[in-house]
Amino acid sequence: MKIFALSVFEAVPSGSATLLTSATNLSSFSFYQKGSVGEFMTFFSKTVAERTPQGQRQTVQENNYTAHVYNRGGAERLAAVIITDDEYPVRPAFSLLTKVLDDFTAKVPQSSYSNPSGIDFGEINAYLEKYQDPGQADAIMRVQQELDETKIVLHKTIESVLERGEKLDNLVERSNALSMQSKMFYKTAKKQNSCCVIM
Amino acid sequence: MPVQDRTNEFRSCVESIRNRSAVPRNVEAKQRLLHAQAKGGSKSDFTRMASQIGKEISATTIKLSKLAQLAKRKTLFDDRPVEISELTFIIKQDIASINKQIAQLQAYTKQRNAQSAKNPASRQVDEHNHNVVMMLQSKLATTSMSFKDVLEIRTQNMKESKDRTEQFMHSTSAAATQAPSNSLLFASQRNQDPMGDGSSSYRPDYKGKGRARQNGDVLALDLVSAEEGSGAPNGAYAQMQLVEQQDNYIQSRSTAIESIESTIAELGQIFTQLANMVAEQRETVQRIDADTMDIASNVSGAQRELLKYYASISSNRWLMLKVFGVLIVFFLVFILVS
């Protein structure tokens, strides 16, 4: 479950997309393959970003890579692309794209779109790293996980409460019996006193 | 029908204005009618523009009534969405253009106010023009209000017809859009919500990224009229008409959040069960407590008795010696006899 690349494009509706910023994680490929794979990632992202109409999300599969695109359009005509393997869950991928775009529009002013190499958006690398494990990074999935853990804990708690109930019943019986016996003890002791006064 | 056609009244008003303003200058009146000079021309300019606006408003009202009739139809299959959307579009454009014309008219009257002489007649005329503009604006406002109502009716009818279509034909899109109705959050709309969560409107606001426009398949009617600078009585209004299509991302998000919600509900139930069990066990604990108290008191009482007995036995020794002495005497007597 890996993310290979995450990139932000400026997608002009009629024509080409310009790469504004990107981050890649090609550690799973051998050293000699990294160059060509990286180029392939860039090309793939660019093509897919160009072919997605504004305001739409798309998912494209190519060999064993899956690309999720979200073309937000808007005033800045931004589109974000993420390339993952097959196992990565779809929904957190799109929420990651939306987050990246929001962050990008907040940080980078539109004026610097014409100068892509000057754009400094280091958080994209942080996002890439963080979202390698979607279960932890995506809020909805994390909440779901924590809730499941809590549920397990609660089930154990209920079992222990049931055991406690059993032990309490046990205790009740025993204390009842003990109480009877102590009463008999007291009566016998009292009888001792009242009976043999002669001697 | 909330729409009334008052063009004739308006025209009669215009005529009376013309006659009234012509009274003090009835000498020139005939000349004016013959020549249509600049000053008189400007008056009829205003009335011309106003009457044109009135005509357009009436035409728009007629179209609106037709649209309302179309929107009220409740048939499943004969619905004519193309016509309705075209008509809505036309009406929208008409309202926008009427708006612009009224704005122009108002600017024109303001300009005339700036240029007007100070004789009472023209002041009256200006006031009257101002009133006419106000009336036109209010008419436009009522027209747009009724337009909005018609659109609301249309949306409701569409929803109903979609429900009925689902009843007859089960389609996946229907199932997908019906998913939210199983959620607990909807229960508060129908009956008591067991979680006590009173949220009655299910608005999928996912962390502030709510996407109501989906995939470009949505027919959105954006009716935002320009607000008059003078604070005229037609406010801005907007209405969205959603044609529901599938959007996988949104659906998957909604299902994920629903599962979270059901998990939380389950957790709540587990907690209440837990609380119940502990409450049941409280009674048992109280019995145990009472029993142990009894045991303690019994045992201490018995010990007291035994102590008393012991004390009595040990203090009884002299009597015991006397009793033993009597026994020994009897024993000796028996041996001496035998």
PDB file of N, CA, C and O in Angstrom, chain A residues 56-57 70 91 94-95 98-99 102 139-140 143-144 147 151 154 158 161-162 164-165 168 171-172 175-176 178-179 182-183 185-186 189-190 192-193 199, chain B residues 207 209 211 215 249 252-253 256-257 259-260 263-264 266-267 270-271 273-274 277 281 284-285 287-288 291 294-295 298-299 301-302 305-306 308-309 316:
ATOM      1  N   GLN A  56     -13.926  17.688 -11.747  1.00  0.00           N
ATOM      2  CA  GLN A  56     -14.183  16.244 -11.707  1.00  0.00           C
ATOM      3  C   GLN A  56     -13.043  15.482 -11.079  1.00  0.00           C
ATOM      4  O   GLN A  56     -11.902  15.928 -11.062  1.00  0.00           O
ATOM      5  N   ARG A  57     -13.414  14.279 -10.581  1.00  0.00           N
ATOM      6  CA  ARG A  57     -12.376  13.384 -10.077  1.00  0.00           C
ATOM      7  C   ARG A  57     -12.337  12.158 -10.983  1.00  0.00           C
ATOM      8  O   ARG A  57     -13.356  11.726 -11.480  1.00  0.00           O
ATOM      9  N   TYR A  70      -7.760  14.859  -9.255  1.00  0.00           N
ATOM     10  CA  TYR A  70      -8.857  15.735  -8.884  1.00  0.00           C
ATOM     11  C   TYR A  70      -8.572  17.081  -9.506  1.00  0.00           C
ATOM     12  O   TYR A  70      -7.639  17.780  -9.117  1.00  0.00           O
ATOM     13  N   ARG A  91     -10.807   6.322  -1.284  1.00  0.00           N
ATOM     14  CA  ARG A  91     -11.392   7.527  -0.695  1.00  0.00           C
ATOM     15  C   ARG A  91     -10.370   8.403   0.013  1.00  0.00           C
ATOM     16  O   ARG A  91     -10.339   9.605  -0.189  1.00  0.00           O
ATOM     17  N   PHE A  94      -8.471  10.551  -2.445  1.00  0.00           N
ATOM     18  CA  PHE A  94      -9.102  11.784  -2.887  1.00  0.00           C
ATOM     19  C   PHE A  94      -9.137  12.828  -1.791  1.00  0.00           C
ATOM     20  O   PHE A  94      -8.995  14.022  -2.061  1.00  0.00           O
ATOM     21  N   SER A  95      -9.310  12.386  -0.554  1.00  0.00           N
ATOM     22  CA  SER A  95      -9.312  13.404   0.496  1.00  0.00           C
ATOM     23  C   SER A  95      -7.923  14.003   0.647  1.00  0.00           C
ATOM     24  O   SER A  95      -7.776  15.192   0.926  1.00  0.00           O
ATOM     25  N   THR A  98      -7.637  16.635  -2.051  1.00  0.00           N
ATOM     26  CA  THR A  98      -8.344  17.869  -1.691  1.00  0.00           C
ATOM     27  C   THR A  98      -7.556  18.667  -0.666  1.00  0.00           C
ATOM     28  O   THR A  98      -7.415  19.884  -0.784  1.00  0.00           O
ATOM     29  N   LYS A  99      -6.990  17.925   0.304  1.00  0.00           N
ATOM     30  CA  LYS A  99      -6.216  18.633   1.332  1.00  0.00           C
ATOM     31  C   LYS A  99      -5.010  19.335   0.741  1.00  0.00           C
ATOM     32  O   LYS A  99      -4.707  20.493   1.056  1.00  0.00           O
ATOM     33  N   ASP A 102      -6.040  22.470  -1.084  1.00  0.00           N
ATOM     34  CA  ASP A 102      -6.400  23.564  -0.183  1.00  0.00           C
ATOM     35  C   ASP A 102      -5.154  24.208   0.405  1.00  0.00           C
ATOM     36  O   ASP A 102      -5.019  25.425   0.434  1.00  0.00           O
ATOM     37  N   ALA A 139      -8.165  11.057   8.521  1.00  0.00           N
ATOM     38  CA  ALA A 139      -8.880  11.240   9.793  1.00  0.00           C
ATOM     39  C   ALA A 139     -10.000  10.236   9.961  1.00  0.00           C
ATOM     40  O   ALA A 139     -10.172   9.641  11.031  1.00  0.00           O
ATOM     41  N   ILE A 140     -10.758  10.030   8.861  1.00  0.00           N
ATOM     42  CA  ILE A 140     -11.910   9.138   8.996  1.00  0.00           C
ATOM     43  C   ILE A 140     -11.460   7.726   9.339  1.00  0.00           C
ATOM     44  O   ILE A 140     -12.009   7.064  10.226  1.00  0.00           O
ATOM     45  N   VAL A 143     -10.242   7.543  12.938  1.00  0.00           N
ATOM     46  CA  VAL A 143     -11.359   7.514  13.883  1.00  0.00           C
ATOM     47  C   VAL A 143     -11.983   6.128  13.913  1.00  0.00           C
ATOM     48  O   VAL A 143     -12.280   5.579  14.978  1.00  0.00           O
ATOM     49  N   GLN A 144     -12.142   5.549  12.721  1.00  0.00           N
ATOM     50  CA  GLN A 144     -12.739   4.220  12.662  1.00  0.00           C
ATOM     51  C   GLN A 144     -11.880   3.208  13.410  1.00  0.00           C
ATOM     52  O   GLN A 144     -12.390   2.382  14.166  1.00  0.00           O
ATOM     53  N   LEU A 147     -12.174   3.704  17.113  1.00  0.00           N
ATOM     54  CA  LEU A 147     -13.469   3.219  17.582  1.00  0.00           C
ATOM     55  C   LEU A 147     -13.470   1.707  17.674  1.00  0.00           C
ATOM     56  O   LEU A 147     -14.018   1.130  18.623  1.00  0.00           O
ATOM     57  N   LYS A 151     -14.057  -0.488  20.921  1.00  0.00           N
ATOM     58  CA  LYS A 151     -15.082  -1.531  21.012  1.00  0.00           C
ATOM     59  C   LYS A 151     -14.511  -2.813  21.587  1.00  0.00           C
ATOM     60  O   LYS A 151     -15.142  -3.467  22.418  1.00  0.00           O
ATOM     61  N   LEU A 154     -14.064  -2.482  25.215  1.00  0.00           N
ATOM     62  CA  LEU A 154     -15.342  -2.539  25.920  1.00  0.00           C
ATOM     63  C   LEU A 154     -15.863  -3.957  25.999  1.00  0.00           C
ATOM     64  O   LEU A 154     -16.448  -4.352  27.016  1.00  0.00           O
ATOM     65  N   ILE A 158     -16.819  -5.856  29.375  1.00  0.00           N
ATOM     66  CA  ILE A 158     -18.093  -6.504  29.699  1.00  0.00           C
ATOM     67  C   ILE A 158     -17.861  -7.929  30.161  1.00  0.00           C
ATOM     68  O   ILE A 158     -18.509  -8.395  31.107  1.00  0.00           O
ATOM     69  N   VAL A 161     -16.822  -7.801  33.630  1.00  0.00           N
ATOM     70  CA  VAL A 161     -17.942  -7.469  34.513  1.00  0.00           C
ATOM     71  C   VAL A 161     -18.796  -8.699  34.761  1.00  0.00           C
ATOM     72  O   VAL A 161     -19.293  -8.927  35.872  1.00  0.00           O
ATOM     73  N   LEU A 162     -18.959  -9.535  33.721  1.00  0.00           N
ATOM     74  CA  LEU A 162     -19.718 -10.765  33.923  1.00  0.00           C
ATOM     75  C   LEU A 162     -19.028 -11.673  34.921  1.00  0.00           C
ATOM     76  O   LEU A 162     -19.685 -12.260  35.813  1.00  0.00           O
ATOM     77  N   ARG A 164     -17.098 -10.739  37.266  1.00  0.00           N
ATOM     78  CA  ARG A 164     -17.306 -10.102  38.574  1.00  0.00           C
ATOM     79  C   ARG A 164     -18.670 -10.468  39.120  1.00  0.00           C
ATOM     80  O   ARG A 164     -18.828 -10.748  40.319  1.00  0.00           O
ATOM     81  N   GLY A 165     -19.652 -10.503  38.225  1.00  0.00           N
ATOM     82  CA  GLY A 165     -20.981 -10.883  38.670  1.00  0.00           C
ATOM     83  C   GLY A 165     -20.994 -12.280  39.255  1.00  0.00           C
ATOM     84  O   GLY A 165     -21.578 -12.525  40.325  1.00  0.00           O
ATOM     85  N   LEU A 168     -19.339 -12.334  42.580  1.00  0.00           N
ATOM     86  CA  LEU A 168     -20.189 -11.714  43.584  1.00  0.00           C
ATOM     87  C   LEU A 168     -21.270 -12.679  44.041  1.00  0.00           C
ATOM     88  O   LEU A 168     -21.591 -12.763  45.243  1.00  0.00           O
ATOM     89  N   LEU A 171     -19.740 -15.034  46.420  1.00  0.00           N
ATOM     90  CA  LEU A 171     -19.527 -14.378  47.706  1.00  0.00           C
ATOM     91  C   LEU A 171     -20.815 -14.292  48.496  1.00  0.00           C
ATOM     92  O   LEU A 171     -20.836 -14.498  49.718  1.00  0.00           O
ATOM     93  N   VAL A 172     -21.891 -13.993  47.784  1.00  0.00           N
ATOM     94  CA  VAL A 172     -23.161 -13.861  48.484  1.00  0.00           C
ATOM     95  C   VAL A 172     -23.544 -15.167  49.150  1.00  0.00           C
ATOM     96  O   VAL A 172     -23.936 -15.206  50.332  1.00  0.00           O
ATOM     97  N   SER A 175     -21.237 -15.830  52.123  1.00  0.00           N
ATOM     98  CA  SER A 175     -21.484 -14.964  53.278  1.00  0.00           C
ATOM     99  C   SER A 175     -22.791 -15.341  53.936  1.00  0.00           C
ATOM    100  O   SER A 175     -22.945 -15.246  55.156  1.00  0.00           O
ATOM    101  N   ASN A 176     -23.749 -15.788  53.136  1.00  0.00           N
ATOM    102  CA  ASN A 176     -24.996 -16.248  53.708  1.00  0.00           C
ATOM    103  C   ASN A 176     -24.762 -17.440  54.636  1.00  0.00           C
ATOM    104  O   ASN A 176     -25.214 -17.463  55.792  1.00  0.00           O
ATOM    105  N   LEU A 178     -22.018 -18.409  56.016  1.00  0.00           N
ATOM    106  CA  LEU A 178     -21.224 -18.013  57.182  1.00  0.00           C
ATOM    107  C   LEU A 178     -22.092 -17.327  58.217  1.00  0.00           C
ATOM    108  O   LEU A 178     -21.936 -17.529  59.433  1.00  0.00           O
ATOM    109  N   SER A 179     -22.982 -16.509  57.729  1.00  0.00           N
ATOM    110  CA  SER A 179     -23.869 -15.811  58.644  1.00  0.00           C
ATOM    111  C   SER A 179     -24.721 -16.808  59.427  1.00  0.00           C
ATOM    112  O   SER A 179     -24.897 -16.688  60.659  1.00  0.00           O
ATOM    113  N   SER A 182     -22.493 -18.510  62.022  1.00  0.00           N
ATOM    114  CA  SER A 182     -22.131 -17.658  63.160  1.00  0.00           C
ATOM    115  C   SER A 182     -23.326 -17.495  64.096  1.00  0.00           C
ATOM    116  O   SER A 182     -23.196 -17.394  65.322  1.00  0.00           O
ATOM    117  N   LYS A 183     -24.505 -17.482  63.525  1.00  0.00           N
ATOM    118  CA  LYS A 183     -25.699 -17.379  64.376  1.00  0.00           C
ATOM    119  C   LYS A 183     -25.833 -18.614  65.263  1.00  0.00           C
ATOM    120  O   LYS A 183     -26.127 -18.496  66.476  1.00  0.00           O
ATOM    121  N   PHE A 185     -23.434 -20.530  66.205  1.00  0.00           N
ATOM    122  CA  PHE A 185     -22.345 -20.417  67.166  1.00  0.00           C
ATOM    123  C   PHE A 185     -22.786 -19.572  68.362  1.00  0.00           C
ATOM    124  O   PHE A 185     -22.611 -19.931  69.523  1.00  0.00           O
ATOM    125  N   TYR A 186     -23.365 -18.429  68.045  1.00  0.00           N
ATOM    126  CA  TYR A 186     -23.796 -17.518  69.100  1.00  0.00           C
ATOM    127  C   TYR A 186     -24.852 -18.164  69.979  1.00  0.00           C
ATOM    128  O   TYR A 186     -24.803 -18.079  71.215  1.00  0.00           O
ATOM    129  N   ALA A 189     -23.248 -20.811  72.206  1.00  0.00           N
ATOM    130  CA  ALA A 189     -22.478 -20.182  73.283  1.00  0.00           C
ATOM    131  C   ALA A 189     -23.414 -19.651  74.358  1.00  0.00           C
ATOM    132  O   ALA A 189     -23.162 -19.795  75.557  1.00  0.00           O
ATOM    133  N   LYS A 190     -24.517 -19.058  73.918  1.00  0.00           N
ATOM    134  CA  LYS A 190     -25.467 -18.532  74.879  1.00  0.00           C
ATOM    135  C   LYS A 190     -26.088 -19.652  75.697  1.00  0.00           C
ATOM    136  O   LYS A 190     -26.301 -19.516  76.908  1.00  0.00           O
ATOM    137  N   GLN A 192     -24.753 -22.405  76.460  1.00  0.00           N
ATOM    138  CA  GLN A 192     -23.773 -22.865  77.448  1.00  0.00           C
ATOM    139  C   GLN A 192     -23.929 -22.123  78.761  1.00  0.00           C
ATOM    140  O   GLN A 192     -23.902 -22.696  79.846  1.00  0.00           O
ATOM    141  N   ASN A 193     -24.106 -20.833  78.590  1.00  0.00           N
ATOM    142  CA  ASN A 193     -24.178 -20.008  79.792  1.00  0.00           C
ATOM    143  C   ASN A 193     -25.422 -20.288  80.601  1.00  0.00           C
ATOM    144  O   ASN A 193     -25.380 -20.382  81.831  1.00  0.00           O
ATOM    145  N   MET A 199     -23.533 -26.395  88.581  1.00  0.00           N
ATOM    146  CA  MET A 199     -22.153 -26.515  89.048  1.00  0.00           C
ATOM    147  C   MET A 199     -21.546 -25.128  89.052  1.00  0.00           C
ATOM    148  O   MET A 199     -20.621 -24.799  89.612  1.00  0.00           O
TER     149      MET A 199
ATOM    150  N   LYS B 207     -15.899  18.004   6.793  1.00  0.00           N
ATOM    151  CA  LYS B 207     -14.800  18.835   7.237  1.00  0.00           C
ATOM    152  C   LYS B 207     -14.727  20.112   6.419  1.00  0.00           C
ATOM    153  O   LYS B 207     -13.669  20.558   6.038  1.00  0.00           O
ATOM    154  N   LYS B 209     -15.549  20.618   3.427  1.00  0.00           N
ATOM    155  CA  LYS B 209     -15.281  20.513   2.004  1.00  0.00           C
ATOM    156  C   LYS B 209     -16.527  20.002   1.304  1.00  0.00           C
ATOM    157  O   LYS B 209     -16.456  19.193   0.415  1.00  0.00           O
ATOM    158  N   ARG B 211     -19.267  19.179  -1.065  1.00  0.00           N
ATOM    159  CA  ARG B 211     -19.324  19.369  -2.508  1.00  0.00           C
ATOM    160  C   ARG B 211     -20.751  19.167  -2.956  1.00  0.00           C
ATOM    161  O   ARG B 211     -21.233  18.060  -3.039  1.00  0.00           O
ATOM    162  N   ASN B 215     -19.339  16.542 -10.232  1.00  0.00           N
ATOM    163  CA  ASN B 215     -18.978  15.931 -11.506  1.00  0.00           C
ATOM    164  C   ASN B 215     -19.453  16.675 -12.715  1.00  0.00           C
ATOM    165  O   ASN B 215     -19.505  16.115 -13.792  1.00  0.00           O
ATOM    166  N   TYR B 249     -16.865   9.213  -5.079  1.00  0.00           N
ATOM    167  CA  TYR B 249     -16.099   9.710  -3.943  1.00  0.00           C
ATOM    168  C   TYR B 249     -17.026  10.118  -2.814  1.00  0.00           C
ATOM    169  O   TYR B 249     -16.868   9.713  -1.665  1.00  0.00           O
ATOM    170  N   SER B 252     -18.691   7.137  -1.239  1.00  0.00           N
ATOM    171  CA  SER B 252     -17.840   6.342  -0.359  1.00  0.00           C
ATOM    172  C   SER B 252     -17.588   7.094   0.936  1.00  0.00           C
ATOM    173  O   SER B 252     -17.560   6.499   2.014  1.00  0.00           O
ATOM    174  N   ARG B 253     -17.432   8.408   0.849  1.00  0.00           N
ATOM    175  CA  ARG B 253     -17.261   9.170   2.082  1.00  0.00           C
ATOM    176  C   ARG B 253     -18.476   9.044   2.964  1.00  0.00           C
ATOM    177  O   ARG B 253     -18.386   8.894   4.168  1.00  0.00           O
ATOM    178  N   ALA B 256     -18.502   5.715   4.612  1.00  0.00           N
ATOM    179  CA  ALA B 256     -17.498   5.612   5.674  1.00  0.00           C
ATOM    180  C   ALA B 256     -17.987   6.319   6.930  1.00  0.00           C
ATOM    181  O   ALA B 256     -17.902   5.790   8.043  1.00  0.00           O
ATOM    182  N   ILE B 257     -18.523   7.514   6.729  1.00  0.00           N
ATOM    183  CA  ILE B 257     -18.979   8.249   7.895  1.00  0.00           C
ATOM    184  C   ILE B 257     -20.172   7.566   8.535  1.00  0.00           C
ATOM    185  O   ILE B 257     -20.325   7.565   9.761  1.00  0.00           O
ATOM    186  N   SER B 259     -20.604   4.363   8.661  1.00  0.00           N
ATOM    187  CA  SER B 259     -20.120   3.241   9.462  1.00  0.00           C
ATOM    188  C   SER B 259     -19.552   3.755  10.772  1.00  0.00           C
ATOM    189  O   SER B 259     -19.750   3.135  11.823  1.00  0.00           O
ATOM    190  N   ILE B 260     -18.857   4.896  10.726  1.00  0.00           N
ATOM    191  CA  ILE B 260     -18.358   5.473  11.974  1.00  0.00           C
ATOM    192  C   ILE B 260     -19.523   5.762  12.893  1.00  0.00           C
ATOM    193  O   ILE B 260     -19.490   5.479  14.097  1.00  0.00           O
ATOM    194  N   THR B 263     -20.832   2.660  14.414  1.00  0.00           N
ATOM    195  CA  THR B 263     -19.925   2.159  15.446  1.00  0.00           C
ATOM    196  C   THR B 263     -20.115   2.937  16.739  1.00  0.00           C
ATOM    197  O   THR B 263     -20.141   2.356  17.823  1.00  0.00           O
ATOM    198  N   ILE B 264     -20.218   4.247  16.600  1.00  0.00           N
ATOM    199  CA  ILE B 264     -20.391   5.052  17.806  1.00  0.00           C
ATOM    200  C   ILE B 264     -21.696   4.690  18.500  1.00  0.00           C
ATOM    201  O   ILE B 264     -21.770   4.610  19.733  1.00  0.00           O
ATOM    202  N   GLU B 266     -23.164   1.777  18.410  1.00  0.00           N
ATOM    203  CA  GLU B 266     -22.928   0.502  19.095  1.00  0.00           C
ATOM    204  C   GLU B 266     -22.202   0.709  20.399  1.00  0.00           C
ATOM    205  O   GLU B 266     -22.552   0.124  21.429  1.00  0.00           O
ATOM    206  N   LEU B 267     -21.155   1.543  20.348  1.00  0.00           N
ATOM    207  CA  LEU B 267     -20.394   1.810  21.563  1.00  0.00           C
ATOM    208  C   LEU B 267     -21.306   2.359  22.642  1.00  0.00           C
ATOM    209  O   LEU B 267     -21.213   1.974  23.807  1.00  0.00           O
ATOM    210  N   ILE B 270     -23.191  -0.421  24.113  1.00  0.00           N
ATOM    211  CA  ILE B 270     -22.360  -1.257  24.987  1.00  0.00           C
ATOM    212  C   ILE B 270     -22.199  -0.569  26.334  1.00  0.00           C
ATOM    213  O   ILE B 270     -22.271  -1.208  27.391  1.00  0.00           O
ATOM    214  N   PHE B 271     -21.989   0.738  26.307  1.00  0.00           N
ATOM    215  CA  PHE B 271     -21.819   1.445  27.572  1.00  0.00           C
ATOM    216  C   PHE B 271     -23.056   1.343  28.439  1.00  0.00           C
ATOM    217  O   PHE B 271     -22.974   1.162  29.657  1.00  0.00           O
ATOM    218  N   GLN B 273     -25.273  -0.995  28.376  1.00  0.00           N
ATOM    219  CA  GLN B 273     -25.361  -2.370  28.905  1.00  0.00           C
ATOM    220  C   GLN B 273     -24.458  -2.535  30.108  1.00  0.00           C
ATOM    221  O   GLN B 273     -24.847  -3.106  31.133  1.00  0.00           O
ATOM    222  N   LEU B 274     -23.231  -2.020  29.934  1.00  0.00           N
ATOM    223  CA  LEU B 274     -22.258  -2.099  31.026  1.00  0.00           C
ATOM    224  C   LEU B 274     -22.821  -1.466  32.280  1.00  0.00           C
ATOM    225  O   LEU B 274     -22.769  -2.042  33.373  1.00  0.00           O
ATOM    226  N   MET B 277     -25.416  -3.669  33.878  1.00  0.00           N
ATOM    227  CA  MET B 277     -24.904  -4.829  34.594  1.00  0.00           C
ATOM    228  C   MET B 277     -24.333  -4.426  35.933  1.00  0.00           C
ATOM    229  O   MET B 277     -24.549  -5.101  36.946  1.00  0.00           O
ATOM    230  N   GLN B 281     -25.452  -5.554  39.752  1.00  0.00           N
ATOM    231  CA  GLN B 281     -24.563  -6.172  40.726  1.00  0.00           C
ATOM    232  C   GLN B 281     -24.510  -5.376  42.022  1.00  0.00           C
ATOM    233  O   GLN B 281     -24.047  -5.891  43.041  1.00  0.00           O
ATOM    234  N   THR B 284     -26.460  -7.158  44.765  1.00  0.00           N
ATOM    235  CA  THR B 284     -25.740  -8.304  45.314  1.00  0.00           C
ATOM    236  C   THR B 284     -24.698  -7.855  46.329  1.00  0.00           C
ATOM    237  O   THR B 284     -24.555  -8.444  47.410  1.00  0.00           O
ATOM    238  N   VAL B 285     -23.989  -6.797  45.942  1.00  0.00           N
ATOM    239  CA  VAL B 285     -22.942  -6.305  46.829  1.00  0.00           C
ATOM    240  C   VAL B 285     -23.538  -5.848  48.155  1.00  0.00           C
ATOM    241  O   VAL B 285     -22.977  -6.078  49.223  1.00  0.00           O
ATOM    242  N   ARG B 287     -26.193  -7.035  49.602  1.00  0.00           N
ATOM    243  CA  ARG B 287     -26.521  -8.216  50.404  1.00  0.00           C
ATOM    244  C   ARG B 287     -25.286  -8.763  51.087  1.00  0.00           C
ATOM    245  O   ARG B 287     -25.306  -9.121  52.275  1.00  0.00           O
ATOM    246  N   ILE B 288     -24.206  -8.840  50.307  1.00  0.00           N
ATOM    247  CA  ILE B 288     -22.966  -9.361  50.892  1.00  0.00           C
ATOM    248  C   ILE B 288     -22.567  -8.497  52.077  1.00  0.00           C
ATOM    249  O   ILE B 288     -22.171  -8.994  53.141  1.00  0.00           O
ATOM    250  N   ASP B 291     -24.688  -9.209  55.075  1.00  0.00           N
ATOM    251  CA  ASP B 291     -24.330 -10.497  55.661  1.00  0.00           C
ATOM    252  C   ASP B 291     -23.075 -10.427  56.484  1.00  0.00           C
ATOM    253  O   ASP B 291     -22.997 -10.989  57.601  1.00  0.00           O
ATOM    254  N   ASP B 294     -23.710  -8.965  59.785  1.00  0.00           N
ATOM    255  CA  ASP B 294     -24.350  -9.934  60.694  1.00  0.00           C
ATOM    256  C   ASP B 294     -23.331 -10.900  61.279  1.00  0.00           C
ATOM    257  O   ASP B 294     -23.329 -11.194  62.489  1.00  0.00           O
ATOM    258  N   ILE B 295     -22.482 -11.383  60.379  1.00  0.00           N
ATOM    259  CA  ILE B 295     -21.463 -12.345  60.827  1.00  0.00           C
ATOM    260  C   ILE B 295     -20.619 -11.726  61.918  1.00  0.00           C
ATOM    261  O   ILE B 295     -20.360 -12.342  62.971  1.00  0.00           O
ATOM    262  N   ASN B 298     -22.560 -11.474  65.148  1.00  0.00           N
ATOM    263  CA  ASN B 298     -22.807 -12.787  65.750  1.00  0.00           C
ATOM    264  C   ASN B 298     -21.561 -13.327  66.414  1.00  0.00           C
ATOM    265  O   ASN B 298     -21.604 -13.819  67.564  1.00  0.00           O
ATOM    266  N   VAL B 299     -20.486 -13.235  65.681  1.00  0.00           N
ATOM    267  CA  VAL B 299     -19.249 -13.810  66.219  1.00  0.00           C
ATOM    268  C   VAL B 299     -18.816 -13.067  67.467  1.00  0.00           C
ATOM    269  O   VAL B 299     -18.389 -13.677  68.469  1.00  0.00           O
ATOM    270  N   GLY B 301     -20.736 -11.521  69.552  1.00  0.00           N
ATOM    271  CA  GLY B 301     -21.644 -11.905  70.639  1.00  0.00           C
ATOM    272  C   GLY B 301     -21.288 -13.250  71.222  1.00  0.00           C
ATOM    273  O   GLY B 301     -21.245 -13.440  72.463  1.00  0.00           O
ATOM    274  N   ALA B 302     -21.010 -14.181  70.324  1.00  0.00           N
ATOM    275  CA  ALA B 302     -20.660 -15.521  70.803  1.00  0.00           C
ATOM    276  C   ALA B 302     -19.395 -15.463  71.644  1.00  0.00           C
ATOM    277  O   ALA B 302     -19.284 -16.138  72.677  1.00  0.00           O
ATOM    278  N   GLU B 305     -20.204 -14.327  75.117  1.00  0.00           N
ATOM    279  CA  GLU B 305     -20.817 -15.389  75.911  1.00  0.00           C
ATOM    280  C   GLU B 305     -19.763 -16.343  76.448  1.00  0.00           C
ATOM    281  O   GLU B 305     -19.757 -16.720  77.622  1.00  0.00           O
ATOM    282  N   LEU B 306     -18.871 -16.733  75.519  1.00  0.00           N
ATOM    283  CA  LEU B 306     -17.846 -17.682  75.938  1.00  0.00           C
ATOM    284  C   LEU B 306     -16.962 -17.087  77.023  1.00  0.00           C
ATOM    285  O   LEU B 306     -16.557 -17.761  77.976  1.00  0.00           O
ATOM    286  N   LYS B 308     -17.888 -14.900  79.189  1.00  0.00           N
ATOM    287  CA  LYS B 308     -18.693 -14.906  80.424  1.00  0.00           C
ATOM    288  C   LYS B 308     -18.662 -16.290  81.069  1.00  0.00           C
ATOM    289  O   LYS B 308     -18.470 -16.438  82.292  1.00  0.00           O
ATOM    290  N   TYR B 309     -18.834 -17.262  80.189  1.00  0.00           N
ATOM    291  CA  TYR B 309     -18.840 -18.644  80.699  1.00  0.00           C
ATOM    292  C   TYR B 309     -17.519 -18.964  81.363  1.00  0.00           C
ATOM    293  O   TYR B 309     -17.458 -19.533  82.460  1.00  0.00           O
ATOM    294  N   ASN B 316     -16.040 -19.837  89.804  1.00  0.00           N
ATOM    295  CA  ASN B 316     -16.833 -20.806  90.518  1.00  0.00           C
ATOM    296  C   ASN B 316     -15.979 -21.846  91.262  1.00  0.00           C
ATOM    297  O   ASN B 316     -16.489 -22.818  91.777  1.00  0.00           O
TER     298      ASN B 316
END
